[in-house]
Amino acid sequence: PNIASACFCVCLYLQTIGPKEGWQVYSSAQDADGRCICTVVAPEQSLCSRDAKSRQLRQLLEKVQNMSQSIEVLNLRTQRDFQYVIKMENQMKGLRTKFRQVDDDRKSVMAKNFQELKDKMDELKPLIPVLEQYKMDAALISQFKEEIRNLSVVLTGIQEELGAYDYDELYKRVLRLDSRLRSCMGKLTCGKLMKITGPVTIKTSGTRFGAWMTDPLATTRNNRVWYMDSYTNSKIVREFKTIEDFVSGVVSRTYSLPFKWEGTNHMVYNGSLYYNKYQSNIIVKYSFETGTVLAQRALEFAGFHNMYPYTWGGYSDIDVMADELGMWVVYATNQNAGNVVISQIDPDTLQVLKTWYTEYSKRNAGESFMICGTLYITNSHLSGAKVYYAYSTKTSTYEYIDIPFHNQYFHISMLDYNARERALYAWNNGHQVIFNVTLFHVIKTDDDS
């Protein structure tokens, strides 16, 4: 299943209109309490006229009122879902106890009861990452609804004062409002990591070390899973059509790569597999569609074959990853004293586009992953691990942080972020698990620098 955190935030504003149009200002702002304030200054009375276009202006007002009704529906759905999430949260507490009973005495539990528990857990999975966000989103939607209501009142006043003001121009403004609203919602893709919850165990299979992943650029209907057991001396990649097939072990296709891989830090991106070629610092791009190598390139000065691995070893010197901003590779070099190096690469040519040099020792890093251009590094692969260090490629600055997560099976050998599902995929001591992440969103307008 796609497991995604949901967040909803709305910014409304309209552009300044030139004097020739008779409008002085359309604007919005936030007060100290975070509430939206919308201001409309109507044109001078000397520009008002009353003619046959009054009917068209009323139609415009109806469109805005329809927008308000849509927001009302959205608000009701959010409130309903919020109550449902609270109910599911209470059920989760009871399910945790039941699952412990299943683990203590699996043989004594009837298959029917176990399936019932599994079905309930499947219903709860999509709700876990949105639990806390709903609490904030409900208030934000109420603010948005109030602002739309204010706009309707303003347009009603305009209708009374202007009568037949230029319908076409007003209609363009409503379209512009809709366009900017959609643009604002599109900016919810990025944020700062605040919390990691889980994990949810999807399957138990393979050796202690390996990798499994989905394609973050695939459509929502495409939920193929790829599975690569072990960290070396293998070329076999197994593909599953759905997560359900993966759990059931129904393999849809098997690929034999032209080169063996090294480590567990592979990435499927836009239909191709990116991996570190065995006993080299070469990155290989392999197309699942054509079964051929589309590109391969050496990562200059990068250590390999346990020269600069993560704390657990396993030839984890070179880590290929992706986030909302593109594709990245994390490694270390002698020139940077064995400290972590971050490079953004072109997914097509594998050419390095830009590089950042940190002062964090690669050998002291448990695992790492990118979210919105920030590299997050864990301090260990063992129990008690936490996200300890963050380096922003946007500002070229770092900070020490403290975000704990539950290392349920005591040994993590792969940890990768999936931007589509807003989740961390992990290989935890022969268990394939998923962690949910909570991001803090900061939305900037087009006028912000």
PDB file of N, CA and C in Angstrom, residues 7-52:
ATOM      1  N   CYS A   7      -0.647  16.440   4.390  1.00  0.00           N
ATOM      2  CA  CYS A   7      -0.591  17.760   4.990  1.00  0.00           C
ATOM      3  C   CYS A   7      -1.344  18.708   4.095  1.00  0.00           C
ATOM      4  N   PHE A   8      -2.087  19.619   4.683  1.00  0.00           N
ATOM      5  CA  PHE A   8      -2.861  20.526   3.855  1.00  0.00           C
ATOM      6  C   PHE A   8      -2.675  21.940   4.371  1.00  0.00           C
ATOM      7  N   CYS A   9      -2.222  22.822   3.531  1.00  0.00           N
ATOM      8  CA  CYS A   9      -2.018  24.209   3.922  1.00  0.00           C
ATOM      9  C   CYS A   9      -2.353  25.087   2.741  1.00  0.00           C
ATOM     10  N   VAL A  10      -3.002  26.211   3.000  1.00  0.00           N
ATOM     11  CA  VAL A  10      -3.465  27.020   1.884  1.00  0.00           C
ATOM     12  C   VAL A  10      -3.027  28.462   2.055  1.00  0.00           C
ATOM     13  N   CYS A  11      -2.504  29.038   1.031  1.00  0.00           N
ATOM     14  CA  CYS A  11      -2.155  30.449   0.994  1.00  0.00           C
ATOM     15  C   CYS A  11      -2.964  31.078  -0.130  1.00  0.00           C
ATOM     16  N   LEU A  12      -3.676  32.130   0.148  1.00  0.00           N
ATOM     17  CA  LEU A  12      -4.468  32.802  -0.873  1.00  0.00           C
ATOM     18  C   LEU A  12      -3.980  34.234  -1.043  1.00  0.00           C
ATOM     19  N   TYR A  13      -3.809  34.619  -2.298  1.00  0.00           N
ATOM     20  CA  TYR A  13      -3.487  36.014  -2.544  1.00  0.00           C
ATOM     21  C   TYR A  13      -3.689  36.304  -4.016  1.00  0.00           C
ATOM     22  N   LEU A  14      -3.903  37.556  -4.379  1.00  0.00           N
ATOM     23  CA  LEU A  14      -4.073  37.958  -5.781  1.00  0.00           C
ATOM     24  C   LEU A  14      -3.044  39.047  -6.105  1.00  0.00           C
ATOM     25  N   GLN A  15      -2.684  39.156  -7.366  1.00  0.00           N
ATOM     26  CA  GLN A  15      -1.678  40.128  -7.768  1.00  0.00           C
ATOM     27  C   GLN A  15      -2.218  41.557  -7.681  1.00  0.00           C
ATOM     28  N   THR A  16      -1.313  42.482  -7.562  1.00  0.00           N
ATOM     29  CA  THR A  16      -1.676  43.893  -7.585  1.00  0.00           C
ATOM     30  C   THR A  16      -2.174  44.264  -8.982  1.00  0.00           C
ATOM     31  N   ILE A  17      -3.263  44.942  -9.060  1.00  0.00           N
ATOM     32  CA  ILE A  17      -3.875  45.308 -10.343  1.00  0.00           C
ATOM     33  C   ILE A  17      -3.518  46.758 -10.676  1.00  0.00           C
ATOM     34  N   GLY A  18      -3.175  47.021 -11.917  1.00  0.00           N
ATOM     35  CA  GLY A  18      -2.736  48.353 -12.331  1.00  0.00           C
ATOM     36  C   GLY A  18      -3.820  49.391 -12.195  1.00  0.00           C
ATOM     37  N   PRO A  19      -3.455  50.627 -12.152  1.00  0.00           N
ATOM     38  CA  PRO A  19      -4.417  51.719 -11.958  1.00  0.00           C
ATOM     39  C   PRO A  19      -5.433  51.815 -13.091  1.00  0.00           C
ATOM     40  N   LYS A  20      -5.018  51.430 -14.305  1.00  0.00           N
ATOM     41  CA  LYS A  20      -5.948  51.559 -15.417  1.00  0.00           C
ATOM     42  C   LYS A  20      -7.155  50.653 -15.243  1.00  0.00           C
ATOM     43  N   GLU A  21      -6.991  49.594 -14.518  1.00  0.00           N
ATOM     44  CA  GLU A  21      -8.087  48.671 -14.320  1.00  0.00           C
ATOM     45  C   GLU A  21      -9.026  49.116 -13.212  1.00  0.00           C
ATOM     46  N   GLY A  22      -8.611  50.119 -12.470  1.00  0.00           N
ATOM     47  CA  GLY A  22      -9.475  50.633 -11.430  1.00  0.00           C
ATOM     48  C   GLY A  22      -9.346  49.939 -10.093  1.00  0.00           C
ATOM     49  N   TRP A  23      -8.531  48.916 -10.039  1.00  0.00           N
ATOM     50  CA  TRP A  23      -8.337  48.192  -8.777  1.00  0.00           C
ATOM     51  C   TRP A  23      -6.998  48.599  -8.184  1.00  0.00           C
ATOM     52  N   GLN A  24      -6.995  48.757  -6.872  1.00  0.00           N
ATOM     53  CA  GLN A  24      -5.777  49.214  -6.212  1.00  0.00           C
ATOM     54  C   GLN A  24      -4.962  48.063  -5.650  1.00  0.00           C
ATOM     55  N   VAL A  25      -5.571  47.199  -4.847  1.00  0.00           N
ATOM     56  CA  VAL A  25      -4.807  46.144  -4.181  1.00  0.00           C
ATOM     57  C   VAL A  25      -5.692  44.919  -3.958  1.00  0.00           C
ATOM     58  N   TYR A  26      -5.164  43.760  -4.252  1.00  0.00           N
ATOM     59  CA  TYR A  26      -5.669  42.491  -3.715  1.00  0.00           C
ATOM     60  C   TYR A  26      -4.509  41.885  -2.976  1.00  0.00           C
ATOM     61  N   SER A  27      -4.661  41.516  -1.742  1.00  0.00           N
ATOM     62  CA  SER A  27      -3.523  40.957  -0.993  1.00  0.00           C
ATOM     63  C   SER A  27      -4.018  40.083   0.139  1.00  0.00           C
ATOM     64  N   SER A  28      -3.118  39.293   0.681  1.00  0.00           N
ATOM     65  CA  SER A  28      -3.389  38.519   1.888  1.00  0.00           C
ATOM     66  C   SER A  28      -2.130  38.435   2.707  1.00  0.00           C
ATOM     67  N   ALA A  29      -2.293  38.185   3.991  1.00  0.00           N
ATOM     68  CA  ALA A  29      -1.140  38.094   4.891  1.00  0.00           C
ATOM     69  C   ALA A  29      -1.517  37.195   6.046  1.00  0.00           C
ATOM     70  N   GLN A  30      -0.559  36.947   6.901  1.00  0.00           N
ATOM     71  CA  GLN A  30      -0.794  36.175   8.116  1.00  0.00           C
ATOM     72  C   GLN A  30      -0.505  37.054   9.322  1.00  0.00           C
ATOM     73  N   ASP A  31      -1.404  36.988  10.336  1.00  0.00           N
ATOM     74  CA  ASP A  31      -1.133  37.731  11.551  1.00  0.00           C
ATOM     75  C   ASP A  31      -0.230  36.903  12.466  1.00  0.00           C
ATOM     76  N   ALA A  32       0.029  37.405  13.648  1.00  0.00           N
ATOM     77  CA  ALA A  32       0.965  36.745  14.575  1.00  0.00           C
ATOM     78  C   ALA A  32       0.486  35.372  15.008  1.00  0.00           C
ATOM     79  N   ASP A  33      -0.834  35.145  14.944  1.00  0.00           N
ATOM     80  CA  ASP A  33      -1.375  33.839  15.338  1.00  0.00           C
ATOM     81  C   ASP A  33      -1.478  32.877  14.174  1.00  0.00           C
ATOM     82  N   GLY A  34      -0.980  33.247  12.975  1.00  0.00           N
ATOM     83  CA  GLY A  34      -0.995  32.339  11.838  1.00  0.00           C
ATOM     84  C   GLY A  34      -2.293  32.355  11.044  1.00  0.00           C
ATOM     85  N   ARG A  35      -3.225  33.308  11.360  1.00  0.00           N
ATOM     86  CA  ARG A  35      -4.494  33.357  10.650  1.00  0.00           C
ATOM     87  C   ARG A  35      -4.358  34.155   9.357  1.00  0.00           C
ATOM     88  N   CYS A  36      -5.103  33.747   8.319  1.00  0.00           N
ATOM     89  CA  CYS A  36      -5.059  34.440   7.030  1.00  0.00           C
ATOM     90  C   CYS A  36      -5.930  35.692   7.073  1.00  0.00           C
ATOM     91  N   ILE A  37      -5.427  36.799   6.521  1.00  0.00           N
ATOM     92  CA  ILE A  37      -6.165  38.059   6.447  1.00  0.00           C
ATOM     93  C   ILE A  37      -6.209  38.472   4.978  1.00  0.00           C
ATOM     94  N   CYS A  38      -7.399  38.621   4.412  1.00  0.00           N
ATOM     95  CA  CYS A  38      -7.554  38.991   3.008  1.00  0.00           C
ATOM     96  C   CYS A  38      -8.075  40.421   2.927  1.00  0.00           C
ATOM     97  N   THR A  39      -7.445  41.249   2.094  1.00  0.00           N
ATOM     98  CA  THR A  39      -7.816  42.656   1.964  1.00  0.00           C
ATOM     99  C   THR A  39      -8.167  42.947   0.515  1.00  0.00           C
ATOM    100  N   VAL A  40      -9.311  43.583   0.277  1.00  0.00           N
ATOM    101  CA  VAL A  40      -9.730  43.974  -1.070  1.00  0.00           C
ATOM    102  C   VAL A  40     -10.092  45.439  -1.050  1.00  0.00           C
ATOM    103  N   VAL A  41      -9.491  46.220  -1.925  1.00  0.00           N
ATOM    104  CA  VAL A  41      -9.823  47.646  -2.057  1.00  0.00           C
ATOM    105  C   VAL A  41     -10.524  47.837  -3.385  1.00  0.00           C
ATOM    106  N   ALA A  42     -11.766  48.228  -3.367  1.00  0.00           N
ATOM    107  CA  ALA A  42     -12.560  48.362  -4.588  1.00  0.00           C
ATOM    108  C   ALA A  42     -12.164  49.630  -5.345  1.00  0.00           C
ATOM    109  N   PRO A  43     -12.495  49.733  -6.624  1.00  0.00           N
ATOM    110  CA  PRO A  43     -12.178  50.937  -7.406  1.00  0.00           C
ATOM    111  C   PRO A  43     -13.012  52.135  -6.969  1.00  0.00           C
ATOM    112  N   GLU A  44     -12.555  53.269  -7.390  1.00  0.00           N
ATOM    113  CA  GLU A  44     -13.271  54.494  -7.037  1.00  0.00           C
ATOM    114  C   GLU A  44     -14.667  54.498  -7.674  1.00  0.00           C
ATOM    115  N   GLN A  45     -15.590  55.190  -7.047  1.00  0.00           N
ATOM    116  CA  GLN A  45     -16.971  55.200  -7.513  1.00  0.00           C
ATOM    117  C   GLN A  45     -17.100  55.787  -8.917  1.00  0.00           C
ATOM    118  N   SER A  46     -16.144  56.616  -9.290  1.00  0.00           N
ATOM    119  CA  SER A  46     -16.229  57.246 -10.597  1.00  0.00           C
ATOM    120  C   SER A  46     -16.092  56.243 -11.727  1.00  0.00           C
ATOM    121  N   LEU A  47     -15.528  55.055 -11.421  1.00  0.00           N
ATOM    122  CA  LEU A  47     -15.331  54.041 -12.437  1.00  0.00           C
ATOM    123  C   LEU A  47     -16.510  53.072 -12.522  1.00  0.00           C
ATOM    124  N   CYS A  48     -17.448  53.203 -11.609  1.00  0.00           N
ATOM    125  CA  CYS A  48     -18.556  52.254 -11.557  1.00  0.00           C
ATOM    126  C   CYS A  48     -19.558  52.534 -12.677  1.00  0.00           C
ATOM    127  N   SER A  49     -20.148  51.499 -13.135  1.00  0.00           N
ATOM    128  CA  SER A  49     -21.197  51.653 -14.148  1.00  0.00           C
ATOM    129  C   SER A  49     -22.198  50.529 -13.982  1.00  0.00           C
ATOM    130  N   ARG A  50     -23.350  50.710 -14.522  1.00  0.00           N
ATOM    131  CA  ARG A  50     -24.393  49.697 -14.429  1.00  0.00           C
ATOM    132  C   ARG A  50     -24.928  49.448 -15.851  1.00  0.00           C
ATOM    133  N   ASP A  51     -24.775  48.218 -16.312  1.00  0.00           N
ATOM    134  CA  ASP A  51     -25.284  47.906 -17.645  1.00  0.00           C
ATOM    135  C   ASP A  51     -25.748  46.458 -17.676  1.00  0.00           C
ATOM    136  N   ALA A  52     -25.879  45.915 -18.866  1.00  0.00           N
ATOM    137  CA  ALA A  52     -26.486  44.588 -19.028  1.00  0.00           C
ATOM    138  C   ALA A  52     -25.605  43.460 -18.544  1.00  0.00           C
TER     139      ALA A  52
END
